[in-house]
Amino acid sequence: KNEVEQSPQNLTAQEGEFITINCSYSVGISALHWLQQHPGGGIVSLFMLSSGKKKHGRLIATINIQEKHSSLHITASHPRDSAVYICAVSGPDKLIFGTGTRLQVFP
Amino acid sequence: ETGVTQSPTHLIKTRGQQVTLRCSSQSGHNTVSWYQQALGQGPQFIFQYYREEENGRGNFPPRFSGLQFPNYSSELNVNALELDDSALYLCASSPQGNYGYTFGSGTRLTVV
């Protein structure tokens, strides 16, 4: 079993839909990261969380430390949101990544 | 802030050759980590350098080695390349230790 599990693996949506991506982890962490990766590979850090909730534009990230679970929400989704979204946790000495959720938003 | 820059962006090598990938860390960051991302997979931790010393290593063979320089830039060296080494290699820097990462755009290595 992977230490960081994401669901779903693939997600398609119509423009305007509300999207939720989930992440569960099984190790002790100091922080959880949500990352966005576009075709071509470059990774952009969206959020770093250690508790509670953060919001940036149409993106919202929440974390429940007790349940070892985090969610990334996208409101009013747009085709430019199409990308791979990766959850990663800061473990004792390294980042541990989930395998990513591939999101496609259609007009 | 200049961000994290990786070079080259793309590279094709022949099996058995050696390769060096480079990463310049963000200003003020003294920790650099390297990750290998195979197609369709999440990134896997290779190793981390803190103040020029290796500070953690993932499950990669010794032919994967690295360096960090006094300006905190870093190199990843891979000897005796194998076909399975074909992947995107990502570098990330952080201010200290395991927090506040900035990622580079990656180097896509193809071994033929």
Coordinates of N, CA and C in Angstrom, one line a residue:
Chain A
K1 N 0.9 -1.2 0.0 CA 0.0 0.0 0.0 C 0.9 1.2 0.0
N2 N 0.6 2.2 -0.9 CA 1.3 3.4 -0.9 C 1.1 4.2 0.3
E3 N 2.1 5.0 0.7 CA 2.0 5.8 1.9 C 1.1 7.0 1.6
V4 N 1.0 7.4 0.4 CA 0.1 8.5 0.0 C -0.8 8.0 -1.1
E5 N -2.1 8.1 -0.9 CA -3.1 7.6 -1.8 C -4.0 8.7 -2.3
Q6 N -4.2 8.8 -3.6 CA -5.1 9.8 -4.1 C -6.3 9.2 -4.8
S7 N -7.4 9.9 -4.8 CA -8.5 9.5 -5.6 C -9.3 10.7 -6.0
P8 N -9.9 10.6 -7.2 CA -9.8 9.5 -8.2 C -8.5 9.6 -8.9
Q9 N -8.1 8.6 -9.7 CA -6.9 8.6 -10.5 C -7.1 9.5 -11.8
N10 N -8.3 9.5 -12.3 CA -8.7 10.3 -13.5 C -10.1 10.9 -13.2
L11 N -10.2 12.1 -13.7 CA -11.4 12.9 -13.5 C -11.7 13.7 -14.7
T12 N -12.9 13.6 -15.2 CA -13.3 14.5 -16.3 C -14.5 15.3 -15.8
A13 N -14.6 16.6 -16.3 CA -15.6 17.5 -15.8 C -16.0 18.4 -16.9
Q14 N -17.2 18.9 -16.8 CA -17.7 20.0 -17.7 C -17.3 21.3 -17.1
E15 N -17.0 22.3 -17.9 CA -16.6 23.6 -17.4 C -17.7 24.1 -16.5
G16 N -17.3 24.7 -15.3 CA -18.2 25.2 -14.4 C -18.5 24.3 -13.2
E17 N -18.1 23.0 -13.3 CA -18.4 22.0 -12.3 C -17.5 22.2 -11.1
F18 N -18.0 21.8 -9.9 CA -17.2 21.8 -8.7 C -16.4 20.5 -8.6
I19 N -15.1 20.5 -8.4 CA -14.3 19.4 -8.4 C -13.6 19.1 -7.0
T20 N -13.6 17.9 -6.6 CA -12.9 17.5 -5.4 C -11.9 16.4 -5.7
I21 N -10.7 16.5 -5.2 CA -9.7 15.5 -5.3 C -9.3 15.2 -3.9
N22 N -9.2 13.9 -3.6 CA -8.9 13.5 -2.2 C -7.5 12.9 -2.0
C23 N -6.9 13.0 -0.9 CA -5.6 12.5 -0.6 C -5.6 11.9 0.9
S24 N -5.2 10.7 1.0 CA -5.0 10.1 2.3 C -3.6 9.6 2.5
Y25 N -3.1 9.7 3.7 CA -1.7 9.3 4.0 C -1.6 8.5 5.2
S26 N -0.5 7.8 5.3 CA -0.4 6.9 6.5 C 0.8 7.1 7.3
V27 N 1.6 8.2 7.0 CA 2.8 8.4 7.8 C 2.6 9.8 8.5
G28 N 3.5 9.9 9.5 CA 3.5 11.2 10.2 C 4.1 12.3 9.3
I29 N 3.5 13.5 9.3 CA 3.9 14.5 8.4 C 4.1 15.8 9.2
S30 N 4.9 16.7 8.6 CA 5.0 18.1 9.1 C 4.2 19.0 8.2
A31 N 3.9 18.6 7.0 CA 3.1 19.4 6.1 C 2.6 18.6 4.9
L32 N 1.5 19.1 4.3 CA 1.0 18.4 3.1 C 1.0 19.4 2.0
H33 N 1.4 19.0 0.8 CA 1.5 19.9 -0.4 C 0.5 19.4 -1.5
W34 N -0.1 20.4 -2.1 CA -0.9 20.1 -3.3 C -0.1 20.8 -4.5
L35 N 0.2 20.0 -5.5 CA 1.0 20.4 -6.6 C 0.2 20.3 -7.9
Q36 N 0.5 21.1 -8.9 CA -0.1 21.0 -10.2 C 1.0 20.8 -11.2
Q37 N 0.8 19.8 -12.1 CA 1.7 19.4 -13.1 C 1.1 19.4 -14.5
H38 N 1.6 20.3 -15.3 CA 1.0 20.4 -16.7 C 1.8 19.5 -17.6
P39 N 1.3 19.2 -18.8 CA 2.0 18.4 -19.8 C 3.4 19.1 -20.0
G40 N 4.4 18.3 -20.1 CA 5.8 18.9 -20.2 C 6.5 18.8 -18.9
G41 N 5.7 18.7 -17.8 CA 6.4 18.2 -16.5 C 6.5 19.2 -15.4
G42 N 6.6 20.5 -15.7 CA 6.9 21.4 -14.6 C 5.9 21.4 -13.5
I43 N 6.3 21.4 -12.3 CA 5.4 21.4 -11.1 C 5.3 22.7 -10.5
V44 N 4.1 23.1 -10.2 CA 3.8 24.3 -9.5 C 3.2 24.0 -8.1
S45 N 3.7 24.6 -7.1 CA 3.2 24.4 -5.8 C 1.9 25.2 -5.6
L46 N 0.8 24.6 -5.3 CA -0.5 25.3 -5.1 C -0.6 25.7 -3.6
F47 N -0.5 24.7 -2.7 CA -0.7 24.9 -1.3 C 0.3 24.1 -0.5
M48 N 0.6 24.6 0.6 CA 1.3 23.8 1.7 C 0.4 24.0 2.9
L49 N 0.0 22.9 3.5 CA -0.9 22.9 4.7 C -0.3 22.1 5.8
S50 N -0.5 22.6 7.0 CA -0.2 21.8 8.2 C -1.5 21.7 9.0
S51 N -2.5 22.5 8.8 CA -3.8 22.4 9.5 C -4.8 23.2 8.8
G52 N -6.1 22.9 9.0 CA -7.2 23.7 8.6 C -7.4 23.8 7.1
K53 N -7.5 25.0 6.6 CA -8.0 25.3 5.3 C -7.2 26.5 4.7
K54 N -7.0 26.4 3.4 CA -6.4 27.5 2.7 C -7.2 27.7 1.4
K55 N -7.3 29.0 1.0 CA -8.0 29.3 -0.3 C -7.1 30.3 -1.1
H56 N -7.1 30.0 -2.4 CA -6.4 30.9 -3.3 C -7.2 30.9 -4.6
G57 N -7.9 32.0 -4.8 CA -8.7 32.1 -6.0 C -9.9 31.1 -6.0
R58 N -9.9 30.2 -7.0 CA -11.0 29.2 -7.1 C -10.5 27.9 -6.5
L59 N -9.4 27.9 -5.9 CA -8.9 26.7 -5.3 C -9.0 26.7 -3.7
I60 N -9.4 25.6 -3.2 CA -9.5 25.5 -1.7 C -8.9 24.2 -1.3
A61 N -8.0 24.2 -0.3 CA -7.4 23.0 0.2 C -7.7 22.9 1.7
T62 N -8.1 21.7 2.1 CA -8.4 21.4 3.5 C -7.6 20.2 4.0
I63 N -7.3 20.1 5.3 CA -6.6 19.0 5.8 C -7.2 18.7 7.2
N64 N -7.3 17.4 7.4 CA -7.8 16.9 8.7 C -6.6 16.0 9.3
I65 N -5.9 16.5 10.2 CA -4.7 15.8 10.7 C -5.1 14.5 11.4
Q66 N -6.1 14.6 12.2 CA -6.5 13.4 12.9 C -6.9 12.2 12.0
E67 N -7.6 12.6 10.9 CA -8.0 11.5 9.9 C -7.0 11.3 8.9
K68 N -5.9 12.0 8.8 CA -4.8 11.9 7.8 C -5.4 12.0 6.4
H69 N -6.2 13.0 6.2 CA -6.9 13.2 4.9 C -6.9 14.7 4.5
S70 N -6.7 14.9 3.2 CA -6.8 16.2 2.7 C -7.6 16.2 1.4
S71 N -8.3 17.3 1.1 CA -9.0 17.5 -0.1 C -8.6 18.8 -0.8
L72 N -8.6 18.7 -2.1 CA -8.4 19.9 -3.0 C -9.7 20.1 -3.7
H73 N -10.2 21.3 -3.6 CA -11.5 21.6 -4.3 C -11.2 22.7 -5.4
I74 N -11.8 22.6 -6.5 CA -11.8 23.6 -7.5 C -13.2 24.0 -7.8
T75 N -13.5 25.3 -7.6 CA -14.8 25.8 -7.9 C -14.9 26.4 -9.3
A76 N -16.0 26.3 -9.9 CA -16.2 26.9 -11.3 C -15.1 26.5 -12.2
S77 N -14.9 25.2 -12.4 CA -13.7 24.7 -13.1 C -13.7 25.2 -14.6
H78 N -12.5 25.3 -15.1 CA -12.3 25.8 -16.4 C -11.3 24.9 -17.2
P79 N -11.4 24.9 -18.5 CA -10.5 24.0 -19.2 C -9.0 24.3 -18.9
R80 N -8.6 25.5 -18.5 CA -7.2 25.7 -18.2 C -6.8 25.0 -16.9
D81 N -7.8 24.5 -16.1 CA -7.5 23.7 -14.9 C -7.0 22.3 -15.2
S82 N -7.2 21.9 -16.5 CA -6.8 20.6 -16.9 C -5.3 20.4 -16.6
A83 N -5.0 19.4 -15.8 CA -3.6 19.1 -15.4 C -3.6 17.9 -14.5
V84 N -2.4 17.5 -14.1 CA -2.3 16.4 -13.1 C -2.1 17.1 -11.7
Y85 N -2.9 16.7 -10.7 CA -2.8 17.3 -9.4 C -2.2 16.3 -8.5
I86 N -1.2 16.6 -7.8 CA -0.4 15.7 -7.0 C -0.4 16.1 -5.6
C87 N -0.7 15.2 -4.7 CA -0.6 15.4 -3.3 C 0.8 14.8 -2.8
A88 N 1.5 15.6 -2.0 CA 2.7 15.1 -1.4 C 2.8 15.5 0.0
V89 N 3.4 14.6 0.8 CA 3.5 14.9 2.3 C 5.0 15.1 2.6
S90 N 5.3 16.0 3.5 CA 6.6 16.1 4.1 C 6.8 15.1 5.2
G91 N 7.5 14.0 4.9 CA 7.7 13.0 5.9 C 9.0 13.4 6.7
P92 N 9.5 12.5 7.5 CA 10.7 12.8 8.3 C 11.8 13.4 7.6
D93 N 12.1 13.0 6.4 CA 13.3 13.5 5.7 C 13.1 13.7 4.2
K94 N 11.9 13.6 3.7 CA 11.7 13.7 2.3 C 10.2 14.0 2.0
L95 N 10.0 14.4 0.8 CA 8.6 14.4 0.3 C 8.2 13.0 -0.2
I96 N 7.0 12.7 0.1 CA 6.4 11.4 -0.4 C 5.2 11.8 -1.3
F97 N 5.2 11.4 -2.5 CA 4.2 11.8 -3.5 C 3.2 10.8 -3.7
G98 N 1.9 11.2 -3.9 CA 0.9 10.4 -4.5 C 1.2 10.2 -6.0
T99 N 0.4 9.4 -6.6 CA 0.6 9.1 -8.0 C -0.2 10.2 -8.9
G100 N -0.9 11.0 -8.3 CA -1.6 12.1 -9.1 C -3.0 11.8 -9.5
T101 N -3.7 12.8 -9.8 CA -5.1 12.8 -10.3 C -5.1 13.6 -11.6
R102 N -5.4 12.9 -12.7 CA -5.4 13.6 -14.0 C -6.8 14.2 -14.2
L103 N -6.9 15.5 -14.3 CA -8.1 16.2 -14.5 C -8.2 16.8 -15.9
Q104 N -9.3 16.5 -16.5 CA -9.6 17.1 -17.8 C -11.0 17.8 -17.7
V105 N -11.0 19.1 -18.0 CA -12.2 19.9 -18.0 C -12.5 20.3 -19.4
F106 N -13.7 20.0 -19.8 CA -14.1 20.2 -21.2 C -15.1 21.4 -21.2
P107 N -15.0 22.2 -22.3 CA -15.8 23.4 -22.5 C -17.3 23.0 -22.6
Chain B
E1 N 13.7 36.9 -6.4 CA 13.7 35.5 -6.4 C 13.7 35.0 -7.9
T2 N 14.6 34.0 -8.2 CA 14.7 33.6 -9.5 C 14.1 32.2 -9.7
G3 N 13.6 31.6 -8.7 CA 13.0 30.2 -8.8 C 14.1 29.2 -9.0
V4 N 13.6 28.0 -9.3 CA 14.5 26.8 -9.5 C 14.7 26.6 -11.0
T5 N 15.9 26.5 -11.5 CA 16.2 26.3 -12.9 C 16.9 25.0 -13.1
Q6 N 16.4 24.2 -14.0 CA 17.0 22.9 -14.3 C 17.5 23.0 -15.8
S7 N 18.7 22.3 -16.0 CA 19.2 22.2 -17.3 C 19.9 20.8 -17.5
P8 N 19.8 20.3 -18.7 CA 19.0 20.8 -19.9 C 17.5 20.4 -19.7
T9 N 16.7 20.9 -20.6 CA 15.3 20.5 -20.4 C 15.0 19.1 -21.0
H10 N 15.7 18.8 -22.0 CA 15.5 17.5 -22.7 C 16.9 16.9 -23.0
L11 N 17.0 15.6 -23.0 CA 18.3 15.0 -23.2 C 18.1 13.5 -23.7
I12 N 18.8 13.1 -24.7 CA 18.8 11.7 -25.2 C 20.2 11.2 -25.0
K13 N 20.2 10.0 -24.3 CA 21.5 9.3 -24.1 C 21.4 7.9 -24.5
T14 N 22.5 7.3 -24.7 CA 22.6 5.8 -25.1 C 22.8 5.0 -23.9
R15 N 22.2 3.8 -23.8 CA 22.4 2.9 -22.7 C 23.9 2.8 -22.4
G16 N 24.3 2.8 -21.2 CA 25.7 2.7 -20.8 C 26.5 4.0 -20.6
Q17 N 25.9 5.1 -21.2 CA 26.5 6.4 -21.0 C 26.3 6.9 -19.6
Q18 N 26.9 8.1 -19.4 CA 26.8 8.8 -18.1 C 26.1 10.1 -18.4
V19 N 25.4 10.6 -17.5 CA 24.7 11.9 -17.7 C 24.8 12.8 -16.4
T20 N 24.9 14.1 -16.6 CA 24.8 15.0 -15.5 C 23.7 16.0 -15.7
L21 N 22.9 16.1 -14.7 CA 21.7 17.1 -14.8 C 22.0 18.2 -13.7
R22 N 21.6 19.4 -14.0 CA 21.9 20.5 -13.2 C 20.7 21.2 -12.6
C23 N 20.8 21.8 -11.5 CA 19.7 22.5 -10.8 C 20.3 23.7 -10.0
S24 N 19.7 24.9 -10.3 CA 20.1 26.0 -9.5 C 18.9 26.3 -8.6
S25 N 19.2 26.4 -7.3 CA 18.2 26.5 -6.3 C 17.7 28.0 -6.2
Q26 N 16.5 28.1 -5.6 CA 16.0 29.5 -5.4 C 16.9 30.2 -4.4
S27 N 17.0 31.5 -4.6 CA 17.8 32.3 -3.7 C 17.3 32.1 -2.2
G28 N 18.3 31.9 -1.3 CA 17.9 31.7 0.1 C 17.6 30.3 0.5
H29 N 17.6 29.4 -0.5 CA 17.3 28.0 -0.2 C 18.6 27.2 -0.1
N30 N 18.8 26.4 1.0 CA 20.1 25.7 1.2 C 19.9 24.2 1.1
T31 N 18.7 23.8 0.8 CA 18.4 22.3 0.6 C 17.9 22.0 -0.7
V32 N 18.4 21.0 -1.4 CA 18.0 20.6 -2.7 C 17.6 19.1 -2.7
S33 N 16.5 18.8 -3.3 CA 16.1 17.4 -3.4 C 15.9 17.0 -4.9
W34 N 16.2 15.8 -5.2 CA 16.0 15.3 -6.6 C 15.0 14.2 -6.6
Y35 N 14.2 14.1 -7.6 CA 13.1 13.1 -7.8 C 13.1 12.6 -9.2
Q36 N 12.8 11.3 -9.3 CA 12.6 10.7 -10.6 C 11.1 10.4 -10.8
Q37 N 10.6 10.8 -11.9 CA 9.2 10.6 -12.2 C 9.1 9.8 -13.5
A38 N 8.8 8.5 -13.4 CA 8.5 7.7 -14.6 C 7.2 8.1 -15.2
L39 N 7.0 7.8 -16.4 CA 5.7 8.1 -17.1 C 4.5 7.5 -16.4
G40 N 3.6 8.4 -16.1 CA 2.4 7.9 -15.4 C 2.5 7.6 -13.9
Q41 N 3.6 7.9 -13.4 CA 3.9 7.7 -11.9 C 4.1 9.0 -11.2
G42 N 3.9 8.9 -9.9 CA 4.3 10.0 -9.0 C 5.8 10.1 -8.9
P43 N 6.4 11.3 -8.6 CA 7.8 11.4 -8.4 C 8.3 10.5 -7.2
Q44 N 9.5 10.0 -7.4 CA 10.1 9.1 -6.4 C 11.4 9.9 -5.9
F45 N 11.6 9.9 -4.6 CA 12.7 10.6 -4.0 C 14.0 9.9 -4.3
I46 N 15.0 10.6 -4.8 CA 16.3 10.1 -5.1 C 17.2 10.4 -3.9
F47 N 17.5 11.6 -3.7 CA 18.3 12.1 -2.5 C 18.1 13.6 -2.2
Q48 N 18.6 14.0 -1.1 CA 18.5 15.4 -0.7 C 19.9 15.8 -0.2
Y49 N 20.2 17.1 -0.5 CA 21.5 17.7 -0.1 C 21.1 18.9 0.8
Y50 N 21.9 19.0 1.9 CA 21.7 20.2 2.8 C 23.1 20.7 3.0
R51 N 23.4 21.9 2.7 CA 24.7 22.5 2.9 C 25.8 21.6 2.4
E52 N 25.7 21.1 1.2 CA 26.7 20.3 0.5 C 26.9 18.9 1.0
E53 N 26.1 18.5 1.9 CA 26.2 17.1 2.4 C 24.9 16.3 2.0
E54 N 25.0 15.0 1.6 CA 23.8 14.2 1.4 C 23.1 14.0 2.7
N55 N 21.8 14.3 2.7 CA 21.0 14.3 3.9 C 19.8 13.5 3.8
G56 N 19.9 12.4 3.1 CA 18.7 11.5 2.9 C 18.8 10.9 1.5
R57 N 18.5 9.6 1.4 CA 18.5 9.0 0.1 C 17.4 8.0 0.0
G58 N 16.8 7.9 -1.2 CA 15.8 7.0 -1.5 C 16.3 5.7 -2.0
N59 N 15.5 4.8 -2.5 CA 15.9 3.5 -2.9 C 16.4 3.5 -4.3
F60 N 17.6 4.1 -4.5 CA 18.2 4.2 -5.8 C 19.6 3.7 -5.7
P61 N 20.1 3.0 -6.7 CA 21.5 2.4 -6.7 C 22.6 3.5 -6.6
P62 N 23.8 3.1 -6.2 CA 24.9 4.0 -6.1 C 25.3 4.7 -7.4
R63 N 24.9 4.2 -8.6 CA 25.2 4.8 -9.8 C 24.5 6.2 -10.0
F64 N 23.5 6.4 -9.1 CA 22.9 7.7 -8.9 C 23.6 8.5 -7.9
S65 N 24.3 9.5 -8.2 CA 25.1 10.3 -7.2 C 24.8 11.8 -7.4
G66 N 25.2 12.6 -6.4 CA 24.9 14.0 -6.5 C 26.0 14.8 -5.9
L67 N 25.9 16.1 -6.1 CA 26.7 17.1 -5.5 C 25.9 18.3 -5.2
Q68 N 26.3 19.0 -4.2 CA 25.8 20.4 -4.0 C 26.9 21.3 -3.8
F69 N 26.9 22.5 -4.4 CA 28.0 23.4 -4.4 C 27.8 24.5 -3.4
P70 N 28.8 25.3 -3.1 CA 28.7 26.3 -2.0 C 27.6 27.3 -2.3
N71 N 27.2 27.5 -3.6 CA 26.1 28.4 -3.9 C 24.8 27.7 -3.8
Y72 N 24.8 26.4 -3.4 CA 23.6 25.6 -3.2 C 23.0 25.1 -4.5
S73 N 23.6 25.3 -5.6 CA 23.2 24.6 -6.8 C 23.6 23.2 -6.7
S74 N 23.1 22.4 -7.6 CA 23.3 20.9 -7.4 C 23.4 20.2 -8.7
E75 N 24.0 19.1 -8.7 CA 24.1 18.2 -9.9 C 23.6 16.8 -9.5
L76 N 22.9 16.1 -10.4 CA 22.6 14.7 -10.3 C 23.4 14.0 -11.4
N77 N 24.1 13.0 -11.1 CA 24.9 12.2 -12.0 C 24.4 10.8 -12.0
V78 N 24.2 10.3 -13.2 CA 23.8 8.9 -13.4 C 24.8 8.2 -14.3
N79 N 25.4 7.1 -13.7 CA 26.4 6.4 -14.5 C 25.7 5.1 -15.1
A80 N 26.4 4.6 -16.1 CA 25.9 3.3 -16.7 C 24.4 3.3 -16.9
L81 N 23.9 4.3 -17.7 CA 22.5 4.5 -18.0 C 21.8 3.2 -18.4
E82 N 20.6 3.0 -17.9 CA 19.8 1.9 -18.3 C 18.5 2.4 -18.9
L83 N 17.8 1.6 -19.7 CA 16.6 2.1 -20.4 C 15.6 2.6 -19.4
D84 N 15.5 1.9 -18.2 CA 14.5 2.3 -17.2 C 14.8 3.6 -16.6
D85 N 16.0 4.1 -16.8 CA 16.3 5.5 -16.3 C 15.6 6.6 -17.0
S86 N 15.0 6.2 -18.1 CA 14.2 7.2 -18.9 C 13.1 7.7 -18.0
A87 N 13.1 9.0 -17.8 CA 12.1 9.6 -16.9 C 12.2 11.1 -16.9
L88 N 11.4 11.8 -16.1 CA 11.5 13.2 -15.9 C 12.2 13.3 -14.5
Y89 N 13.3 14.1 -14.5 CA 14.0 14.3 -13.2 C 13.7 15.7 -12.7
L90 N 13.2 15.7 -11.5 CA 12.8 17.0 -10.9 C 13.7 17.4 -9.8
C91 N 13.9 18.7 -9.7 CA 14.7 19.2 -8.6 C 13.8 20.1 -7.8
A92 N 14.0 20.1 -6.5 CA 13.2 21.1 -5.7 C 14.1 21.6 -4.6
S93 N 14.0 22.9 -4.3 CA 14.8 23.5 -3.3 C 13.9 24.0 -2.2
S94 N 14.4 24.1 -1.0 CA 13.7 24.6 0.2 C 14.6 25.4 1.1
P95 N 14.0 26.3 1.9 CA 14.8 27.1 2.7 C 15.7 26.3 3.7
Q96 N 15.1 25.3 4.3 CA 15.8 24.5 5.2 C 15.0 23.2 5.4
G97 N 15.7 22.1 5.2 CA 15.0 20.8 5.5 C 13.8 20.6 4.6
N98 N 12.7 20.2 5.2 CA 11.7 19.5 4.5 C 10.4 20.4 4.5
Y99 N 10.6 21.7 4.1 CA 9.5 22.6 4.2 C 9.6 23.6 3.1
G100 N 8.5 24.1 2.5 CA 8.5 25.2 1.6 C 9.2 25.0 0.3
Y101 N 8.8 23.9 -0.4 CA 9.5 23.6 -1.6 C 9.2 24.4 -2.8
T102 N 10.2 24.7 -3.6 CA 10.0 25.3 -4.9 C 10.5 24.3 -6.0
F103 N 9.7 24.0 -7.0 CA 10.1 23.0 -7.9 C 10.7 23.6 -9.2
G104 N 11.6 22.9 -9.8 CA 12.0 23.2 -11.2 C 11.1 22.6 -12.2
S105 N 11.3 22.9 -13.5 CA 10.5 22.4 -14.5 C 10.9 21.0 -15.0
G106 N 12.0 20.5 -14.5 CA 12.4 19.1 -14.8 C 13.3 19.0 -16.0
T107 N 14.0 17.9 -16.1 CA 14.8 17.5 -17.2 C 14.2 16.1 -17.7
R108 N 13.8 16.1 -18.9 CA 13.3 14.8 -19.5 C 14.4 14.1 -20.1
L109 N 14.8 12.9 -19.5 CA 15.9 12.1 -20.0 C 15.3 10.9 -20.7
T110 N 15.8 10.7 -21.9 CA 15.4 9.5 -22.7 C 16.7 8.6 -22.9
V111 N 16.6 7.4 -22.5 CA 17.8 6.5 -22.8 C 17.4 5.5 -23.9
V112 N 18.2 5.5 -24.9 CA 17.9 4.6 -26.0 C 18.9 3.5 -26.2

